[in-house]
Tab-separated table of C-alpha atoms in Angstrom:
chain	number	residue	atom	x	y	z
A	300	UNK	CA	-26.220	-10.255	-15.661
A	301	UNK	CA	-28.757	-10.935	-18.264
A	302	UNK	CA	-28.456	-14.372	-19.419
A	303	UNK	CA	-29.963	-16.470	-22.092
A	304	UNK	CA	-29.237	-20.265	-22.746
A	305	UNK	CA	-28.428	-21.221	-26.366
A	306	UNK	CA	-28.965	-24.750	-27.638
A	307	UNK	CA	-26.756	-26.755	-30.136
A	308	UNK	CA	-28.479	-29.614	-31.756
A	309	UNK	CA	-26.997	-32.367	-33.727
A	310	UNK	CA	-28.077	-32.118	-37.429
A	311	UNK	CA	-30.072	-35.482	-37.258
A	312	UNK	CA	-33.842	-36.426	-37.789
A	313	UNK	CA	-34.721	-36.183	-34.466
A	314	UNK	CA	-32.936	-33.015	-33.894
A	315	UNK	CA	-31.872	-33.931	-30.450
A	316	UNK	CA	-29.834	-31.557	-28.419
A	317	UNK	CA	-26.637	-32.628	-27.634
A	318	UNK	CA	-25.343	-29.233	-25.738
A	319	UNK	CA	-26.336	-27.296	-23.572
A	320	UNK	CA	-24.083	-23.505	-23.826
A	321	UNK	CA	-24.834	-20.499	-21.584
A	322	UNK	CA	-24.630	-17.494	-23.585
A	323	UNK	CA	-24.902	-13.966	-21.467
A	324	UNK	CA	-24.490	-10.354	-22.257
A	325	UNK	CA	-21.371	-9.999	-20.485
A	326	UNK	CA	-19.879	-5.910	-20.312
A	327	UNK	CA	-16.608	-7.531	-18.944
A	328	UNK	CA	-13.817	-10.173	-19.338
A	329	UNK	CA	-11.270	-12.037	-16.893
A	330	UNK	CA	-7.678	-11.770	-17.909
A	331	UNK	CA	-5.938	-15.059	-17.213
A	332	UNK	CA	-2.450	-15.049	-15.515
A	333	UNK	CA	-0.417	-18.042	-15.856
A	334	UNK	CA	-2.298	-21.518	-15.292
A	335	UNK	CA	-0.963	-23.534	-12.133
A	336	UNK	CA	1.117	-20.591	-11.034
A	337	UNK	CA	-0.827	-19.158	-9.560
A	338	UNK	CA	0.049	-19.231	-5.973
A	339	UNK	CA	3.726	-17.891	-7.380
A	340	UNK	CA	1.585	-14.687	-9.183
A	341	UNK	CA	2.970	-12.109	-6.496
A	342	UNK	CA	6.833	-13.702	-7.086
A	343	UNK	CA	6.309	-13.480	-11.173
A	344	UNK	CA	5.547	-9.611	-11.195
A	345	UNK	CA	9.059	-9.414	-10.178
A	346	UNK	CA	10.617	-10.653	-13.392
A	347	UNK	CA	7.722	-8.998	-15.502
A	348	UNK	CA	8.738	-5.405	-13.816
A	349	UNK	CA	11.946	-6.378	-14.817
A	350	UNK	CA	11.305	-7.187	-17.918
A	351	UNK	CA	9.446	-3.950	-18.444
A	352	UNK	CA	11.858	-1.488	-16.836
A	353	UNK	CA	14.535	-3.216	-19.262
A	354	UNK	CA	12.206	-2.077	-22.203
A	355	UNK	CA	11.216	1.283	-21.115
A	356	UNK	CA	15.204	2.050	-20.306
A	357	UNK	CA	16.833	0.436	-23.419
A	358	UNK	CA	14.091	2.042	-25.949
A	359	UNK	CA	14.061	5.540	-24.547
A	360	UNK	CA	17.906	5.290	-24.127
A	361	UNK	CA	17.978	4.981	-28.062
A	362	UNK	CA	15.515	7.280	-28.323
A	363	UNK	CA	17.509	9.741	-26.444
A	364	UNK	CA	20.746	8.463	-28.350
A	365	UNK	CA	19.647	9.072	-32.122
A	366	UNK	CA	17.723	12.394	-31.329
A	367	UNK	CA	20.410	14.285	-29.861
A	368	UNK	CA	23.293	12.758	-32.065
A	369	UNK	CA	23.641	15.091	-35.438
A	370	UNK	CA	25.882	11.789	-36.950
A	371	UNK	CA	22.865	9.200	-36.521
A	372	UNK	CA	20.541	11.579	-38.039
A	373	UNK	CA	20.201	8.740	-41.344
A	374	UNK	CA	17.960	6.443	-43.076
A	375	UNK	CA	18.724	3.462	-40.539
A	376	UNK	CA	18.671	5.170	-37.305
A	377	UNK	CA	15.548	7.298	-38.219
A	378	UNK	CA	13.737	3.932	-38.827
A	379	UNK	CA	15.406	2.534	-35.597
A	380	UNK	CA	13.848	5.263	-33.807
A	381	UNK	CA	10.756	5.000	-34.869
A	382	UNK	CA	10.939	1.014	-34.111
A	383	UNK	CA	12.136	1.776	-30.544
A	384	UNK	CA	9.045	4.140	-30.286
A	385	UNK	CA	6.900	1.140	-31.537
A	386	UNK	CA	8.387	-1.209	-28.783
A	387	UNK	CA	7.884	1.487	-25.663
A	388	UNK	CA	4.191	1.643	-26.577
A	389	UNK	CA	3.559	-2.023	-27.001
A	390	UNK	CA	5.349	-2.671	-23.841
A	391	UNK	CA	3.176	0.172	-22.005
A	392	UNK	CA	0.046	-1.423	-23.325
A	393	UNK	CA	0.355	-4.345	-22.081
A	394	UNK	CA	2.892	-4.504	-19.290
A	395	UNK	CA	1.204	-2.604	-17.049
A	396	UNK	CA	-2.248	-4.211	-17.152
A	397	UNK	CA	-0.183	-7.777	-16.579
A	398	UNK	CA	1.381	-6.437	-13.277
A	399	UNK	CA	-2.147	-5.914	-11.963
A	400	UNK	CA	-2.959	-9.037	-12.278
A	401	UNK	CA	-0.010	-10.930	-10.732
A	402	UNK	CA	0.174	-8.197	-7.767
A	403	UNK	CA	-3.403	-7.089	-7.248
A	404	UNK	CA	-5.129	-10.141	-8.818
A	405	UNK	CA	-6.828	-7.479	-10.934
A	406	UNK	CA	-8.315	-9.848	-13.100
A	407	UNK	CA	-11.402	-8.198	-14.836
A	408	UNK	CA	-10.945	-5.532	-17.761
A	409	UNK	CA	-14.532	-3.708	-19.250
A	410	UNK	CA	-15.747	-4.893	-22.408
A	411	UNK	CA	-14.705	-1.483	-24.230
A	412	UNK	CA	-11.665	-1.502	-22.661
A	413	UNK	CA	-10.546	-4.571	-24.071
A	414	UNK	CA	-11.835	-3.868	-27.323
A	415	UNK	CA	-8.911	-0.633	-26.965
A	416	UNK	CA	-6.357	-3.000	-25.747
A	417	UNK	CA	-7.029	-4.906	-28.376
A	418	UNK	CA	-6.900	-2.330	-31.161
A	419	UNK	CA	-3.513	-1.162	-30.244
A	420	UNK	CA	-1.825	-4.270	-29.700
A	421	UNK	CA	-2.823	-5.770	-33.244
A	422	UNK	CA	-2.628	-1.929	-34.653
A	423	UNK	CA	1.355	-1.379	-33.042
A	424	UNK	CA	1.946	-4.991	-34.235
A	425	UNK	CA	1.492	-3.841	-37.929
A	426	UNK	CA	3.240	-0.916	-37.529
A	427	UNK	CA	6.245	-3.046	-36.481
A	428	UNK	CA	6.014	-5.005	-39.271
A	429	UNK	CA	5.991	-2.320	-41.670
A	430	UNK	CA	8.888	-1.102	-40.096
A	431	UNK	CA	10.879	-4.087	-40.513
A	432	UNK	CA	9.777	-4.123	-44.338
A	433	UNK	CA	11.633	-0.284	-44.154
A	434	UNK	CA	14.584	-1.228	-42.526
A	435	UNK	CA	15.200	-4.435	-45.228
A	436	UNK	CA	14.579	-1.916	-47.676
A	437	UNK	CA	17.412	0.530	-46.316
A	438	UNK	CA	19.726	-2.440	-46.149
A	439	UNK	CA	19.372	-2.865	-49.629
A	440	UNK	CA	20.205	0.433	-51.030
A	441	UNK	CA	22.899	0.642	-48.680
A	442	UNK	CA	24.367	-2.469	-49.766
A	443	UNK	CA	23.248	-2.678	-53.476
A	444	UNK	CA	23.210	1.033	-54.088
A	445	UNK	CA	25.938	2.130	-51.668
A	446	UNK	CA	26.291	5.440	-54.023
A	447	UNK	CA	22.738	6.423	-54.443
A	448	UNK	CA	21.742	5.893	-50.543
A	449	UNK	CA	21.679	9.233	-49.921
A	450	UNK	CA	19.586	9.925	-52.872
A	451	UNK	CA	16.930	7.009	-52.570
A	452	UNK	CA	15.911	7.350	-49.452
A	453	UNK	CA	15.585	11.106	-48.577
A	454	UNK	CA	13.721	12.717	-45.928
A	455	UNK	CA	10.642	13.121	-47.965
A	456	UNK	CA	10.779	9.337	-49.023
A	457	UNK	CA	11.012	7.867	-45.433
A	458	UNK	CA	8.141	10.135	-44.485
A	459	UNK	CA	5.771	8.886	-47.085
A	460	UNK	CA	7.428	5.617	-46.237
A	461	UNK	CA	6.122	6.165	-42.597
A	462	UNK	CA	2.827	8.089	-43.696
A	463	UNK	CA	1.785	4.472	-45.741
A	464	UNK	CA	3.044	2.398	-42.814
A	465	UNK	CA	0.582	3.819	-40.621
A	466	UNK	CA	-2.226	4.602	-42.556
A	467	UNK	CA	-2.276	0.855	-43.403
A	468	UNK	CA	-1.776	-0.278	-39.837
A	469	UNK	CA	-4.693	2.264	-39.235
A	470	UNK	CA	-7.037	1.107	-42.298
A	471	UNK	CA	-6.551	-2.383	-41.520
A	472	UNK	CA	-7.177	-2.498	-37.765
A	473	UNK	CA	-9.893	-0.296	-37.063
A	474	UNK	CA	-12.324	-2.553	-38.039
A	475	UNK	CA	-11.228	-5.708	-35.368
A	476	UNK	CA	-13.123	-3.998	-32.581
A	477	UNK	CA	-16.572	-3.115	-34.429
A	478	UNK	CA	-16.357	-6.657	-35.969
A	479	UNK	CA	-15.743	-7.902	-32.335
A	480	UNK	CA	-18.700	-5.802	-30.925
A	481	UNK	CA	-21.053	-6.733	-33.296
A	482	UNK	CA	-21.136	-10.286	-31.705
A	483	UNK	CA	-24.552	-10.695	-29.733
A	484	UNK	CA	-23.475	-13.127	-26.754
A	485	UNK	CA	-20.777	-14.622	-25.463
A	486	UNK	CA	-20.320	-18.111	-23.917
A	487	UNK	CA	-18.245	-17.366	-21.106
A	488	UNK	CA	-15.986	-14.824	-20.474
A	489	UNK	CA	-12.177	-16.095	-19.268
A	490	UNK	CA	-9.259	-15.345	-21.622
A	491	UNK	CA	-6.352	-17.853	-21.418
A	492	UNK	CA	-4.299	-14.842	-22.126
A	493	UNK	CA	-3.191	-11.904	-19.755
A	494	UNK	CA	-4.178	-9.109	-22.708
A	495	UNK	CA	-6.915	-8.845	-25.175
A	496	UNK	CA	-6.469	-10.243	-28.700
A	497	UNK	CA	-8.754	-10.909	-31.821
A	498	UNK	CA	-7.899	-14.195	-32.358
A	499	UNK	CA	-9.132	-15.136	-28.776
A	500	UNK	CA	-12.245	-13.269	-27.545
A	501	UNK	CA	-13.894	-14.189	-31.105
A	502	UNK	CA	-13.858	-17.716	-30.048
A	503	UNK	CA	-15.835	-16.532	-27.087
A	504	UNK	CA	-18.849	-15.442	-28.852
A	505	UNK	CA	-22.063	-17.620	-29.703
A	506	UNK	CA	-22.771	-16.321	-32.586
A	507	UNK	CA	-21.851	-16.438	-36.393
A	508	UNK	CA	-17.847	-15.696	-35.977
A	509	UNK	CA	-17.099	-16.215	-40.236
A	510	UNK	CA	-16.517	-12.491	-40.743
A	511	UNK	CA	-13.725	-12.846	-38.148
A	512	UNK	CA	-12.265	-15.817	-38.956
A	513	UNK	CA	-12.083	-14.561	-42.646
A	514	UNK	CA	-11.092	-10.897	-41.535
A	515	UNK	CA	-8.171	-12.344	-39.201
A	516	UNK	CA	-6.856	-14.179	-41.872
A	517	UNK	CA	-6.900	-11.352	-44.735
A	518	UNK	CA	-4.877	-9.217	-41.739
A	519	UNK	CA	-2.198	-11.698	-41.570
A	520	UNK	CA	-1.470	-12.415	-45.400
A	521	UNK	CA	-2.199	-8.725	-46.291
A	522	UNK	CA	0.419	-7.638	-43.713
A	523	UNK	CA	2.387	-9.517	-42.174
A	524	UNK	CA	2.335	-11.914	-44.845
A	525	UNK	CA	3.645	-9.319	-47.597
A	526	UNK	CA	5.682	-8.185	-45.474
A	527	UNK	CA	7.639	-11.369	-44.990
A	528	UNK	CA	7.567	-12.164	-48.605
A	529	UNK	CA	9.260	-8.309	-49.049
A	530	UNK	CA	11.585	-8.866	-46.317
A	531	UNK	CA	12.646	-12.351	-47.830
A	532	UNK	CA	13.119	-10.445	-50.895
A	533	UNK	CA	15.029	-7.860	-50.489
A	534	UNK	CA	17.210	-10.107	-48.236
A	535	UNK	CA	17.617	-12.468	-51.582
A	536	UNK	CA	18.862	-9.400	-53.461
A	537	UNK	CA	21.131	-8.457	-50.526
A	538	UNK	CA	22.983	-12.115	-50.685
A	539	UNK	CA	22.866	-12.486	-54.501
A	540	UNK	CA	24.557	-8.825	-54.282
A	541	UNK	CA	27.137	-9.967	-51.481
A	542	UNK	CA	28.165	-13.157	-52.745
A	543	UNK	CA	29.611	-11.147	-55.755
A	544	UNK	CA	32.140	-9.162	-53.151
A	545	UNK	CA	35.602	-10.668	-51.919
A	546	UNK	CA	35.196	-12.527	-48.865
A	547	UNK	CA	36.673	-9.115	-46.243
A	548	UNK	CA	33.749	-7.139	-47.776
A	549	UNK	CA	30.938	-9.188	-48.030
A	550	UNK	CA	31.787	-10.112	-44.129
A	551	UNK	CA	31.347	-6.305	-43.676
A	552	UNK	CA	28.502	-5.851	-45.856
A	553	UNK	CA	26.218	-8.474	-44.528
A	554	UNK	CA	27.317	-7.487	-40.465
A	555	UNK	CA	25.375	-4.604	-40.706
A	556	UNK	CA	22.253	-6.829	-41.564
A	557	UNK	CA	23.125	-8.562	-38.805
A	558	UNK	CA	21.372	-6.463	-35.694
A	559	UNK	CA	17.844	-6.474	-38.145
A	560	UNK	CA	17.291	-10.039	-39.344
A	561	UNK	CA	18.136	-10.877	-35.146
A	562	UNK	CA	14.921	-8.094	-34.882
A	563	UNK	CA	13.039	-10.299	-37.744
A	564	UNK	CA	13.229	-13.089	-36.307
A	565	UNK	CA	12.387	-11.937	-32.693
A	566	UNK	CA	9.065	-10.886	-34.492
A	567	UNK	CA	8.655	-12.899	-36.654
A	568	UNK	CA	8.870	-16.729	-35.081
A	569	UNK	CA	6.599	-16.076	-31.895
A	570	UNK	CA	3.685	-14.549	-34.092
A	571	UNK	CA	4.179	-17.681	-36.517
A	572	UNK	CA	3.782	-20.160	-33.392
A	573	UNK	CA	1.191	-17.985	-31.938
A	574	UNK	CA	-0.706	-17.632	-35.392
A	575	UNK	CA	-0.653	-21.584	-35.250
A	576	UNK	CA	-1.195	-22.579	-31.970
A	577	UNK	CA	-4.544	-20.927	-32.304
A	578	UNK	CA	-5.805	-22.666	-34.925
A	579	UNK	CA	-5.948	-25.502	-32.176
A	580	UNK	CA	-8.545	-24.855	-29.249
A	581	UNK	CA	-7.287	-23.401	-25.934
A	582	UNK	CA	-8.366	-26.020	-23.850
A	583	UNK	CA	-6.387	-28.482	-25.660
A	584	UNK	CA	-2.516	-26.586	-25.632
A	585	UNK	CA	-3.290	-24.035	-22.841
A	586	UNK	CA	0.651	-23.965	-22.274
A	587	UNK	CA	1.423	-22.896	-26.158
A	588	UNK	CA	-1.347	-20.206	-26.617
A	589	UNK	CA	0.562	-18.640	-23.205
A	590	UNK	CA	3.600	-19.056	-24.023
A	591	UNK	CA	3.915	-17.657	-27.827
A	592	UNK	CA	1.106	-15.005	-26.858
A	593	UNK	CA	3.647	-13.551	-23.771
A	594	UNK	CA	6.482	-14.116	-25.810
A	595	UNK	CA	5.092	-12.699	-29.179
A	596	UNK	CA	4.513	-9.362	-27.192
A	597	UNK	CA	6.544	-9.203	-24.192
A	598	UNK	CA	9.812	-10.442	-25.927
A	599	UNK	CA	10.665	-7.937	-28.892
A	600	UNK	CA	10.090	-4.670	-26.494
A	601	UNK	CA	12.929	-6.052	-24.179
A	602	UNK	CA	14.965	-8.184	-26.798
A	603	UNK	CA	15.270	-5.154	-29.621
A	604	UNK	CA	17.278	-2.339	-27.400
A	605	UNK	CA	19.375	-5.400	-26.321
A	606	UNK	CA	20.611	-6.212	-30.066
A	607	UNK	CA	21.084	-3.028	-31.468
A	608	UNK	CA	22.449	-1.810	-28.066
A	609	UNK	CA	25.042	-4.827	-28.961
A	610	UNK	CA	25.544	-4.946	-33.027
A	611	UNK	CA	25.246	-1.239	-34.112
A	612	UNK	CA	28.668	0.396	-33.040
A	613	UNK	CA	27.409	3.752	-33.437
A	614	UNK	CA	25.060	3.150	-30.545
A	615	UNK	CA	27.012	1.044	-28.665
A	616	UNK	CA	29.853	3.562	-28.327
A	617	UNK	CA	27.277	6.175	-27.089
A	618	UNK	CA	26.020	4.018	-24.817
A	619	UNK	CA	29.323	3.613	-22.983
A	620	UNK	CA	29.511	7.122	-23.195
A	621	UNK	CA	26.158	8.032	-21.409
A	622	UNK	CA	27.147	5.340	-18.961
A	623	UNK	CA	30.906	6.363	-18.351
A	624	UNK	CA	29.688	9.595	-17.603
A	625	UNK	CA	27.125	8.948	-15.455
A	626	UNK	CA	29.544	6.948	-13.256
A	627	UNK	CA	32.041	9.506	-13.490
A	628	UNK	CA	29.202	11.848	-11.994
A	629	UNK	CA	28.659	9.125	-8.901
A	630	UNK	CA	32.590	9.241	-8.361
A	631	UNK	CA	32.723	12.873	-8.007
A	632	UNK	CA	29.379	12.990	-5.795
A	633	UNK	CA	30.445	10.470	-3.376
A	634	UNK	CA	34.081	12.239	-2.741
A	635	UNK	CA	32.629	15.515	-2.370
């Protein structure tokens, strides 16, 4: 590996080093697993395989649920879809690439691939945020404008809806990997995390990192910082419009917020704590920049199927359905 030692020097008259930082070329990174576990690695796959076969089975299961159901064919479920989508591919991009490390101790990823891993997670992050923003914004015409739903938000609005959702994920992310790859050196080459993310391998590099600190933040307050502020919002209008119903309705009226602001939260509170944590360095709160980074990804893929699976009756009843049926298959196989 072709290495080259870089030299920090305290800004004094006599200039005198006071550090001494290996900087290298590297064309890979090691993906951390979970600091003094690590003899337990093989044992935690189990609960991550879980954990991922939960996701993959409770988002395609409402996939499945709203496509072939004429009567969830609306607004809310077409933007629940598309959220479950979101979750299935966040969960396959990084899932996966965990369980090699815990089983196979597959530690090292290539320096391109990485750069990938890291596109999509940040890029399917924004894309979940947007969608959030949507499905605030369906909850208020359905509750504010009960009578003009249907109207408002028409097929050809949620597509342009979904168009600007990811063409700004899309705009906005594409440039974290070139402005990653531009960096010269690095000085070492272990992530505390199990995944690739912006926020992380920057502080990595030996050079000039100002364009990424000041591109990272203009991503956060650009997205998921307006979308907050919309979400908060519409979620004003929503209680300013409820508080004006008798007490029976405006129960009713705000339960069917009930299954989204569980999914805002689930978002929204790990990437706060993560977005903090890192403004301290790794070395000092190792623990924290594990924990809200696996929880900021690994949590709403699992937790999301879960709570709609639970609050929306619609999909709850076809759920028993799917699952009635499938035992009532079991019954007949096993007496025949």
């Amino acid at each position: 590996m072709d290495r080259q030692r870089c030299i920090g020097y305290n800004l004094t008259q006599d200039m005198s080093p006071i550090a001494q930082v290996n900087c290298s070329n590297s064309s890979d990174f090691l993906l951390s697993g979970i600091p003094s576990f690590d003899d337990y690695n093989f044992w935690m796959g189990f609960p991550l395989i879980s954990m991922y076969l939960v996701a993959v089975m409770g988002n395609v299961s409402i996939l499945y649920i709203i496509k072939v159901d004429p009567e969830l064919h609306e607004p809310m479920y077409i933007f629940l879809f598309m959220l479950s989508m979101i979750d299935l591919l966040t969960a396959t991009t990084t899932m996966p690439r965990m369980l090699g490390i815990f089983w196979m101790d597959n530690r090292v990823i290539a320096f391109d691939m990485c750069l990938t891993q890291m596109f999509f997670i940040h890029f399917l992050s924004a894309l979940e945020s947007g969608i959030l923003v949507a499905m605030a914004v369906d909850r208020y015409v359905a509750i504010c404008h009960p009578l003009r739903y249907s109207s408002i938000l028409t097929l050809e609005k949620i597509g342009k809806m979904s168009a600007m959702i990811v063409g700004r994920g899309t705009l906005v992310m594409v440039p974290i990997p070139f402005i990653i790859k531009r960096l010269p050196q690095w000085k070492g080459n272990l992530l505390t995390h199990s995944f690739c993310l912006h926020q992380e391998v920057m502080n990595l590099a030996c050079g000039d990192i100002r364009v990424n600190v000041i591109y990272g933040l203009f991503v956060i307050l650009s997205v998921m910082g307006i979308d907050s502020l919309f979400i908060s919002f519409s979620y004003f209008l929503i209680i300013k419009a409820v508080l004006g119903l008798i007490e029976e309705d405006s129960t009713k009226a705000f339960s069917t917020c009930a299954a989204h602001i569980c999914a805002v939260l689930v978002y929204y509170i790990p990437l706060i704590g993560l977005s903090v944590v890192h403004r301290f360095k790794s070395n000092t709160t190792p623990a924290l920049h594990i924990l809200f980074g696996n929880v900021y990804l690994l949590l709403p893929p699992v937790i999301n199927p879960l709570i709609y699976g639970i609050k929306t009756k619609q999909i709850r009843n076809r759920l028993k359905k799917i699952y009635s049926k499938i035992i009532h298959q079991e019954k007949n196989a096993m007496i025949i």
